[in-house]
Amino acid sequence: MNIVLTAFGKQGYFYAAYNFAFSIKHYDPTANILLIHDKGIKHLGGDLKYFDKLHEIDEYHTNPQGMFDPANVKLITYKIATKHFNKYLFLDVDNIALGSLQTFYDSIEQDFALDVEGKGGKDDKIPYCVWAENSDIWEQFKLDDNDTYYAVHSSWHFARKTKENTAMFKEAIRLNLETFKDRRLLKVKWGVSLPDELPLGGALARRGYDASFKNPIFYGDRFIPIAEMKEKYLILAMYGAGIGLTNVKRDYIEFYDRHMRDLFKAHGLNQTFKIGSIMRDKLINK
């Protein structure tokens, strides 16, 4: 099983990657974990033993237009990952594993898969189509009136190395760099760059490709009992804002440290990086 993580920018993302990699290895010791990172890797002080492969990127990748652009990094992940693997599962690092990911990984037969939270036409109310108005999406991405737009949640994706996927990600990168230049068209801001979910959905729409697959992640934005969460989901996400009015309910933020503490304790180790040092560095914090 090949897992791809990215950590760049603020140090909290490196702490999150460390914890997430440890939790994955706890349940799946043979998982091959690639960490795509910038020079901030120094924040881990050389303790990289839970990562099997490392791939360093620089400001050419993180600041392609002279500004910090996390979407570009997420969209070039496929190009980098397929230098190392023929297939892989990408996961945002602000997650922790609740169980083994192997069965989920093995169950994906399609060449590209991710969480498609909504889909619909130009005149439809598309669930999770939160970033821009339909009319602007159709105009910016030059979609035909009868095309279907896919509103994706990009906290994870699975991809095989294929010509079709290579072309799709190349187009998503282009859309990220060339569309929505007027940021006032965005209904929700994601730092100063485009949210990667917007151009990725555009690239899928232009190809008419529905990549829907069952979602293994609980985003913590609604309440269910902890036992039910652990039974139904494989991953808990610390999704969205990390301070103030957080997307994730307080119960699950507090569970993060309890769970990580138990995992480290099972190996005779102490937890070094607590959730507070991660949440304070989230990208969309005000």
Tab-separated table of C-alpha atoms in Angstrom:
chain	number	residue	atom	x	y	z
A	1	MET	CA	0.000	0.000	0.000
A	2	ASN	CA	1.441	3.330	-1.128
A	3	ILE	CA	0.494	6.449	0.835
A	4	VAL	CA	1.356	10.021	-0.184
A	5	LEU	CA	1.374	12.950	2.261
A	6	THR	CA	2.363	16.582	1.784
A	7	ALA	CA	3.784	18.974	4.382
A	8	PHE	CA	4.889	22.496	3.505
A	9	GLY	CA	4.546	26.004	4.835
A	10	LYS	CA	3.997	26.298	8.588
A	11	GLN	CA	5.501	23.861	11.056
A	12	GLY	CA	2.142	22.561	12.259
A	13	TYR	CA	1.728	20.669	9.008
A	14	PHE	CA	4.953	18.771	9.658
A	15	TYR	CA	3.789	17.862	13.157
A	16	ALA	CA	0.510	16.656	11.666
A	17	ALA	CA	2.329	14.595	9.024
A	18	TYR	CA	4.472	12.970	11.708
A	19	ASN	CA	1.459	12.002	13.818
A	20	PHE	CA	-0.555	10.807	10.824
A	21	ALA	CA	2.311	8.696	9.481
A	22	PHE	CA	2.764	7.136	12.929
A	23	SER	CA	-0.939	6.309	13.163
A	24	ILE	CA	-0.898	4.731	9.694
A	25	LYS	CA	2.158	2.642	10.553
A	26	HIS	CA	0.511	1.546	13.805
A	27	TYR	CA	-2.298	-0.148	11.881
A	28	ASP	CA	-0.407	-0.901	8.632
A	29	PRO	CA	3.296	-1.374	9.443
A	30	THR	CA	4.194	-2.301	5.841
A	31	ALA	CA	2.645	0.809	4.284
A	32	ASN	CA	5.039	2.756	2.044
A	33	ILE	CA	4.706	6.428	2.969
A	34	LEU	CA	6.032	9.177	0.693
A	35	LEU	CA	6.286	12.653	2.209
A	36	ILE	CA	6.376	15.553	-0.244
A	37	HIS	CA	7.865	18.471	1.689
A	38	ASP	CA	9.612	21.821	1.551
A	39	LYS	CA	12.521	23.045	3.668
A	40	GLY	CA	10.232	23.085	6.690
A	41	ILE	CA	11.179	19.436	7.164
A	42	LYS	CA	13.730	20.869	9.609
A	43	HIS	CA	10.895	21.233	12.133
A	44	LEU	CA	10.986	17.468	12.674
A	45	GLY	CA	14.596	17.634	13.813
A	46	GLY	CA	15.722	14.738	11.649
A	47	ASP	CA	13.175	12.280	13.092
A	48	LEU	CA	11.877	10.939	9.778
A	49	LYS	CA	11.693	7.230	10.548
A	50	TYR	CA	7.960	6.925	9.826
A	51	PHE	CA	8.431	8.113	6.236
A	52	ASP	CA	9.753	5.584	3.721
A	53	LYS	CA	10.401	8.078	0.930
A	54	LEU	CA	11.030	11.838	0.851
A	55	HIS	CA	10.621	14.245	-2.053
A	56	GLU	CA	11.607	17.876	-1.560
A	57	ILE	CA	9.913	20.747	-3.371
A	58	ASP	CA	10.867	24.437	-3.429
A	59	GLU	CA	9.290	27.839	-4.030
A	60	TYR	CA	8.871	27.057	-7.721
A	61	HIS	CA	6.172	24.627	-6.580
A	62	THR	CA	4.787	26.419	-3.525
A	63	ASN	CA	4.808	29.942	-5.031
A	64	PRO	CA	4.367	29.437	-8.796
A	65	GLN	CA	2.863	32.899	-9.311
A	66	GLY	CA	4.790	34.759	-6.635
A	67	MET	CA	2.321	33.911	-3.886
A	68	PHE	CA	1.828	30.954	-1.580
A	69	ASP	CA	-0.291	28.468	-3.527
A	70	PRO	CA	-1.120	25.216	-1.667
A	71	ALA	CA	-3.494	24.240	-4.486
A	72	ASN	CA	-0.583	23.983	-6.907
A	73	VAL	CA	1.237	21.607	-4.561
A	74	LYS	CA	-1.825	19.409	-4.131
A	75	LEU	CA	-2.385	19.313	-7.885
A	76	ILE	CA	1.243	18.422	-8.714
A	77	THR	CA	1.147	15.618	-6.155
A	78	TYR	CA	0.132	13.152	-8.883
A	79	LYS	CA	3.156	14.051	-11.033
A	80	ILE	CA	5.523	13.597	-8.091
A	81	ALA	CA	3.834	10.530	-6.615
A	82	THR	CA	3.883	8.638	-9.911
A	83	LYS	CA	7.643	9.023	-10.058
A	84	HIS	CA	7.708	6.757	-7.021
A	85	PHE	CA	4.579	4.590	-7.356
A	86	ASN	CA	2.324	3.205	-10.091
A	87	LYS	CA	-0.669	3.725	-7.802
A	88	TYR	CA	-1.113	5.558	-4.525
A	89	LEU	CA	-3.527	6.965	-1.962
A	90	PHE	CA	-3.075	10.667	-1.217
A	91	LEU	CA	-4.259	11.965	2.148
A	92	ASP	CA	-4.190	15.423	3.708
A	93	VAL	CA	-1.948	15.417	6.776
A	94	ASP	CA	-4.470	16.958	9.183
A	95	ASN	CA	-5.862	13.458	9.722
A	96	ILE	CA	-5.291	10.489	12.001
A	97	ALA	CA	-5.909	6.840	11.232
A	98	LEU	CA	-8.587	5.043	13.221
A	99	GLY	CA	-7.869	1.622	11.714
A	100	SER	CA	-6.169	-0.199	8.864
A	101	LEU	CA	-6.446	1.433	5.441
A	102	GLN	CA	-5.391	-1.680	3.523
A	103	THR	CA	-8.847	-3.096	2.755
A	104	PHE	CA	-10.071	0.307	1.569
A	105	TYR	CA	-6.973	0.712	-0.609
A	106	ASP	CA	-7.386	-2.733	-2.138
A	107	SER	CA	-11.083	-2.155	-2.837
A	108	ILE	CA	-10.518	0.695	-5.312
A	109	GLU	CA	-10.646	-0.680	-8.840
A	110	GLN	CA	-11.140	2.542	-10.797
A	111	ASP	CA	-8.134	4.526	-12.023
A	112	PHE	CA	-9.042	7.697	-10.136
A	113	ALA	CA	-11.241	8.051	-7.083
A	114	LEU	CA	-12.084	10.708	-4.511
A	115	ASP	CA	-14.948	12.088	-2.461
A	116	VAL	CA	-17.468	13.682	-4.825
A	117	GLU	CA	-19.863	15.420	-2.440
A	118	GLY	CA	-22.138	16.848	-5.103
A	119	LYS	CA	-22.717	16.915	-8.836
A	120	GLY	CA	-25.137	18.629	-11.145
A	121	GLY	CA	-25.808	20.907	-14.061
A	122	LYS	CA	-25.531	24.613	-14.569
A	123	ASP	CA	-29.012	25.364	-13.235
A	124	ASP	CA	-28.887	22.867	-10.350
A	125	LYS	CA	-28.198	23.491	-6.692
A	126	ILE	CA	-25.094	21.314	-6.379
A	127	PRO	CA	-24.278	20.037	-2.874
A	128	TYR	CA	-20.882	21.260	-1.574
A	129	CYS	CA	-20.458	23.608	-4.539
A	130	VAL	CA	-19.301	26.246	-2.067
A	131	TRP	CA	-16.438	28.045	-3.788
A	132	ALA	CA	-18.155	29.912	-6.619
A	133	GLU	CA	-21.485	30.432	-8.340
A	134	ASN	CA	-22.437	27.908	-11.021
A	135	SER	CA	-22.533	30.614	-13.691
A	136	ASP	CA	-18.936	31.627	-12.919
A	137	ILE	CA	-17.759	28.019	-12.821
A	138	TRP	CA	-19.261	27.340	-16.250
A	139	GLU	CA	-17.790	30.544	-17.685
A	140	GLN	CA	-14.314	30.227	-16.169
A	141	PHE	CA	-13.886	26.542	-17.026
A	142	LYS	CA	-15.603	26.911	-20.425
A	143	LEU	CA	-18.082	24.151	-19.731
A	144	ASP	CA	-20.939	23.366	-22.108
A	145	ASP	CA	-24.445	24.073	-20.842
A	146	ASN	CA	-25.190	20.336	-20.591
A	147	ASP	CA	-21.964	19.424	-18.738
A	148	THR	CA	-21.979	18.055	-15.188
A	149	TYR	CA	-19.798	19.715	-12.557
A	150	TYR	CA	-18.322	17.594	-9.761
A	151	ALA	CA	-17.986	19.280	-6.367
A	152	VAL	CA	-15.142	17.334	-4.819
A	153	HIS	CA	-13.682	17.146	-1.348
A	154	SER	CA	-9.948	16.762	-1.918
A	155	SER	CA	-8.801	15.531	1.499
A	156	TRP	CA	-8.002	12.253	-0.238
A	157	HIS	CA	-7.708	10.751	-3.664
A	158	PHE	CA	-6.566	7.467	-5.169
A	159	ALA	CA	-4.816	7.418	-8.526
A	160	ARG	CA	-3.128	5.001	-10.862
A	161	LYS	CA	-0.454	6.165	-13.277
A	162	THR	CA	-2.331	6.428	-16.587
A	163	LYS	CA	-2.289	8.709	-19.615
A	164	GLU	CA	-5.818	9.855	-18.768
A	165	ASN	CA	-4.920	10.821	-15.195
A	166	THR	CA	-1.748	12.556	-16.346
A	167	ALA	CA	-3.771	14.674	-18.772
A	168	MET	CA	-6.505	15.371	-16.199
A	169	PHE	CA	-4.084	16.627	-13.541
A	170	LYS	CA	-2.206	18.675	-16.129
A	171	GLU	CA	-5.467	20.386	-17.006
A	172	ALA	CA	-6.350	20.936	-13.335
A	173	ILE	CA	-2.978	22.660	-12.849
A	174	ARG	CA	-3.648	24.879	-15.859
A	175	LEU	CA	-7.106	25.799	-14.591
A	176	ASN	CA	-5.629	26.655	-11.199
A	177	LEU	CA	-3.152	29.059	-12.776
A	178	GLU	CA	-5.357	30.584	-15.486
A	179	THR	CA	-8.906	30.884	-14.112
A	180	PHE	CA	-10.661	32.929	-11.437
A	181	LYS	CA	-8.018	35.636	-11.665
A	182	ASP	CA	-10.598	37.943	-10.137
A	183	ARG	CA	-10.738	36.501	-6.631
A	184	ARG	CA	-13.926	38.462	-5.990
A	185	LEU	CA	-15.680	35.685	-7.902
A	186	LEU	CA	-14.949	33.310	-5.035
A	187	LYS	CA	-17.726	32.936	-2.474
A	188	VAL	CA	-15.296	31.509	0.082
A	189	LYS	CA	-11.618	32.481	0.353
A	190	TRP	CA	-8.888	29.858	0.879
A	191	GLY	CA	-5.802	31.887	1.696
A	192	VAL	CA	-4.849	33.998	-1.332
A	193	SER	CA	-4.890	31.152	-3.870
A	194	LEU	CA	-7.667	29.131	-5.444
A	195	PRO	CA	-8.896	26.119	-3.486
A	196	ASP	CA	-7.622	23.057	-5.356
A	197	GLU	CA	-11.090	21.508	-5.220
A	198	LEU	CA	-12.408	24.112	-7.663
A	199	PRO	CA	-10.056	23.479	-10.647
A	200	LEU	CA	-9.950	19.750	-9.903
A	201	GLY	CA	-13.731	19.635	-10.197
A	202	GLY	CA	-13.418	21.676	-13.389
A	203	ALA	CA	-10.946	19.235	-14.933
A	204	LEU	CA	-13.249	16.320	-14.114
A	205	ALA	CA	-16.231	18.188	-15.561
A	206	ARG	CA	-14.394	18.931	-18.798
A	207	ARG	CA	-13.752	15.191	-19.135
A	208	GLY	CA	-17.173	14.069	-17.974
A	209	TYR	CA	-15.514	11.821	-15.412
A	210	ASP	CA	-17.385	10.928	-12.239
A	211	ALA	CA	-14.662	9.740	-9.839
A	212	SER	CA	-17.054	9.097	-6.943
A	213	PHE	CA	-16.055	6.535	-4.345
A	214	LYS	CA	-17.043	5.837	-0.770
A	215	ASN	CA	-15.479	8.274	1.654
A	216	PRO	CA	-13.261	6.842	4.442
A	217	ILE	CA	-12.893	10.157	6.320
A	218	PHE	CA	-15.023	11.613	9.093
A	219	TYR	CA	-14.694	15.395	8.949
A	220	GLY	CA	-15.861	15.991	12.495
A	221	ASP	CA	-18.301	18.729	11.503
A	222	ARG	CA	-21.371	16.949	12.918
A	223	PHE	CA	-21.878	14.983	16.082
A	224	ILE	CA	-21.898	11.201	16.239
A	225	PRO	CA	-20.711	9.086	19.190
A	226	ILE	CA	-16.983	8.295	19.211
A	227	ALA	CA	-17.693	4.549	19.065
A	228	GLU	CA	-19.861	5.023	15.981
A	229	MET	CA	-17.196	7.164	14.324
A	230	LYS	CA	-14.542	4.496	14.891
A	231	GLU	CA	-16.874	1.817	13.550
A	232	LYS	CA	-17.926	3.660	10.380
A	233	TYR	CA	-14.773	5.546	9.400
A	234	LEU	CA	-11.073	4.808	8.928
A	235	ILE	CA	-9.777	8.359	9.334
A	236	LEU	CA	-10.621	11.414	11.450
A	237	ALA	CA	-9.877	14.792	9.866
A	238	MET	CA	-9.062	18.070	11.570
A	239	TYR	CA	-10.611	19.793	8.566
A	240	GLY	CA	-10.868	23.547	8.047
A	241	ALA	CA	-10.101	26.357	10.471
A	242	GLY	CA	-7.995	25.581	13.520
A	243	ILE	CA	-8.832	28.524	15.769
A	244	GLY	CA	-11.967	30.462	16.618
A	245	LEU	CA	-15.079	28.835	15.206
A	246	THR	CA	-13.577	25.548	14.051
A	247	ASN	CA	-15.157	23.274	11.452
A	248	VAL	CA	-14.380	20.271	13.652
A	249	LYS	CA	-16.454	19.807	16.789
A	250	ARG	CA	-14.588	20.153	20.086
A	251	ASP	CA	-15.226	16.495	21.033
A	252	TYR	CA	-13.149	15.286	18.104
A	253	ILE	CA	-10.366	17.832	18.573
A	254	GLU	CA	-9.992	16.551	22.128
A	255	PHE	CA	-10.193	12.938	20.909
A	256	TYR	CA	-7.201	13.562	18.592
A	257	ASP	CA	-4.726	13.810	21.476
A	258	ARG	CA	-6.325	10.963	23.438
A	259	HIS	CA	-6.092	8.665	20.431
A	260	MET	CA	-2.540	9.644	19.498
A	261	ARG	CA	-1.425	9.316	23.116
A	262	ASP	CA	-2.812	5.765	23.215
A	263	LEU	CA	-1.106	4.811	19.944
A	264	PHE	CA	2.274	6.111	21.061
A	265	LYS	CA	1.840	4.466	24.464
A	266	ALA	CA	1.226	1.108	22.752
A	267	HIS	CA	4.777	1.397	21.381
A	268	GLY	CA	6.304	2.593	24.641
A	269	LEU	CA	6.567	6.153	23.350
A	270	ASN	CA	5.277	9.584	24.319
A	271	GLN	CA	3.300	11.905	22.053
A	272	THR	CA	5.436	14.913	21.114
A	273	PHE	CA	3.179	16.964	18.852
A	274	LYS	CA	-0.168	17.928	20.370
A	275	ILE	CA	-3.217	19.059	18.460
A	276	GLY	CA	-2.876	22.664	19.646
A	277	SER	CA	0.447	23.068	17.826
A	278	ILE	CA	-1.232	21.819	14.653
A	279	MET	CA	-4.506	23.734	14.728
A	280	ARG	CA	-2.852	27.100	15.340
A	281	ASP	CA	-1.014	26.781	11.994
A	282	LYS	CA	-3.963	25.887	9.751
A	283	LEU	CA	-3.934	27.739	6.436
A	284	ILE	CA	-7.332	29.390	6.655
A	285	ASN	CA	-6.943	30.686	10.203
A	286	LYS	CA	-7.689	34.405	10.379
